[in-house]
PDB file of C-alpha atoms in Angstrom:
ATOM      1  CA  UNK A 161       4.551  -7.554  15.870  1.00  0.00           C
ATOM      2  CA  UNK A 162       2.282  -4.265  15.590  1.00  0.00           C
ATOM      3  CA  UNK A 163       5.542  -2.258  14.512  1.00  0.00           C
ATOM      4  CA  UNK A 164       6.614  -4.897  11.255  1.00  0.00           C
ATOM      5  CA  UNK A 165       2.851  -4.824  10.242  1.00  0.00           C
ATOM      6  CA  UNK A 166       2.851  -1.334  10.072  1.00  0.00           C
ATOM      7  CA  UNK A 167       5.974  -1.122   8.667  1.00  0.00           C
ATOM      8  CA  UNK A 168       5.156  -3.225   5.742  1.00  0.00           C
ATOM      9  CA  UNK A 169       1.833  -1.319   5.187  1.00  0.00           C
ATOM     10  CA  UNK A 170       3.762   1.798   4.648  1.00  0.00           C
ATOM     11  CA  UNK A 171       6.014   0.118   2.615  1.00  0.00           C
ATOM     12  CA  UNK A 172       3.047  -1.060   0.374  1.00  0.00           C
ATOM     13  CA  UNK A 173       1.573   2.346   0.143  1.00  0.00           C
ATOM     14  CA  UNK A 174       4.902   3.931  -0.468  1.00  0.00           C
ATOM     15  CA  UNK A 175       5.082   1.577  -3.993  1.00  0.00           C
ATOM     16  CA  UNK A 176       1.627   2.119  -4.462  1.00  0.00           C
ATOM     17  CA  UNK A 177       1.874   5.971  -4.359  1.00  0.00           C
ATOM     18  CA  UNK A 178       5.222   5.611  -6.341  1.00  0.00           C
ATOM     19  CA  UNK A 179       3.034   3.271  -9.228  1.00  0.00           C
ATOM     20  CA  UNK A 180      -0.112   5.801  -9.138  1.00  0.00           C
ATOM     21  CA  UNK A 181       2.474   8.489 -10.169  1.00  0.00           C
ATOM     22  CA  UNK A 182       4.181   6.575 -12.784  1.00  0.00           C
ATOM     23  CA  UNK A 183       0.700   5.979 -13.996  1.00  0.00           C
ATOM     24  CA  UNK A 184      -0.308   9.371 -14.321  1.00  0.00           C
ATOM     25  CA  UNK A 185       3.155  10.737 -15.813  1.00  0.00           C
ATOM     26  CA  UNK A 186       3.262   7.841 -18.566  1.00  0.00           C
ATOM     27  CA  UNK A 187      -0.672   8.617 -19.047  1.00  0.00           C
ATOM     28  CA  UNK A 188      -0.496  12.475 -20.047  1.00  0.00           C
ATOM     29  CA  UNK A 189       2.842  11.746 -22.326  1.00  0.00           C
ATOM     30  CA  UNK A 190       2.016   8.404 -23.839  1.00  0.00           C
ATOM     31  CA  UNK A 191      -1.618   8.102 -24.167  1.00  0.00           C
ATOM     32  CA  UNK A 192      -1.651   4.658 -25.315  1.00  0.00           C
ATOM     33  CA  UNK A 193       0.755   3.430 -23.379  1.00  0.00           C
ATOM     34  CA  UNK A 194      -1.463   1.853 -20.697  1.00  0.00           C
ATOM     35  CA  UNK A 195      -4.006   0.491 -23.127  1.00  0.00           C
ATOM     36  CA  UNK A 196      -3.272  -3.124 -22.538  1.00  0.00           C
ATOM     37  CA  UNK A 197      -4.251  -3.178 -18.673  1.00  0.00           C
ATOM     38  CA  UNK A 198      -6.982  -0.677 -19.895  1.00  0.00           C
ATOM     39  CA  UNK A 199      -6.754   1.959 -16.773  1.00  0.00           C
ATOM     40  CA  UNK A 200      -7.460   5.471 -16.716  1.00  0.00           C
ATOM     41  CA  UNK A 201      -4.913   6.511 -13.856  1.00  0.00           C
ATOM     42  CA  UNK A 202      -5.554  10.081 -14.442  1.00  0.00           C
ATOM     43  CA  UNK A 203      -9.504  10.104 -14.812  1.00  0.00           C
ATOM     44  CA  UNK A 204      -9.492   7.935 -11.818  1.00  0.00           C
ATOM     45  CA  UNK A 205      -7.760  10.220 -10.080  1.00  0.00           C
ATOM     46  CA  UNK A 206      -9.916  13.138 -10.739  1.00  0.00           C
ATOM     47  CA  UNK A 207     -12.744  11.547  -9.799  1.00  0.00           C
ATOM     48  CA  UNK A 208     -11.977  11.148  -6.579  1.00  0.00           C
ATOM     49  CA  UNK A 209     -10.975  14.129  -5.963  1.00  0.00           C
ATOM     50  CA  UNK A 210     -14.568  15.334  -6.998  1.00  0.00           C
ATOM     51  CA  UNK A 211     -16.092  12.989  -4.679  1.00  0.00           C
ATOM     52  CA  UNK A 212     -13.984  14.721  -1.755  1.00  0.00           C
ATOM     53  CA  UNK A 213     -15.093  18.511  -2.877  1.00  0.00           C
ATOM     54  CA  UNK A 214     -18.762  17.367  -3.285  1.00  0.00           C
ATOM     55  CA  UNK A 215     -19.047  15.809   0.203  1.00  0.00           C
ATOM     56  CA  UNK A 216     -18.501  19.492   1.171  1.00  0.00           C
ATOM     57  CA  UNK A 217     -17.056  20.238   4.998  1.00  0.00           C
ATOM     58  CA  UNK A 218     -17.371  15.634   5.446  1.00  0.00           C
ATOM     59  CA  UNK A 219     -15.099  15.260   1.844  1.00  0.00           C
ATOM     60  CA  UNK A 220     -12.652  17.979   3.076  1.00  0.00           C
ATOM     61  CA  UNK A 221     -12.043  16.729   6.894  1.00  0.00           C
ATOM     62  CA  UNK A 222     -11.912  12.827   4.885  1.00  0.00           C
ATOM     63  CA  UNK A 223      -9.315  14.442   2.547  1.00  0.00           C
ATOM     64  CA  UNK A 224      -7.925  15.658   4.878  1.00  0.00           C
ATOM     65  CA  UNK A 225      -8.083  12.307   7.324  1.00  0.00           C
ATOM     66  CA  UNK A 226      -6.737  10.696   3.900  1.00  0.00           C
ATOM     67  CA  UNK A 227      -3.616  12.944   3.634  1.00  0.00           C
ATOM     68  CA  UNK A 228      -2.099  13.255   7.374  1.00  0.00           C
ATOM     69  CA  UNK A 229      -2.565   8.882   6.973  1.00  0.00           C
ATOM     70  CA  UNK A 230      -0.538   9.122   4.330  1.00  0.00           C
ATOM     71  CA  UNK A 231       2.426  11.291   5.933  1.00  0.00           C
TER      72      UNK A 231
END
């Protein structure tokens, strides 16, 4: 039971990863093209990543936490 739950969570993540990427490329070469569910993949994005580097040594070992999850 514990093995097809976490299957299926890393098959959600995999699509999500997969749709976060397709969000950013379609972002930088077709600025409008995600207007009409009115998301900024790519900002998002960024700002996350400055959350992690201001945290400092706790935003690094979470980023890093964050990463080796996702492997």
């Amino acid at each position: 039971m514990f093995s097809s739950l976490t299957g299926t969570l890393r098959s959600g993540i995999d699509v999500a990863l997969v749709l976060v990427g397709l969000g950013v490329v379609l972002q930088i070469l077709f600025p409008d093209a995600l207007a009409f569910i009115n998301a900024n993949v790519a900002g998002n994005l960024i700002d996350l990543i400055n959350q992690f580097s201001g945290a400092g040594l706790i935003g690094v070992i979470a980023a890093l936490i964050v990463v080796d999850q996702l492997k």
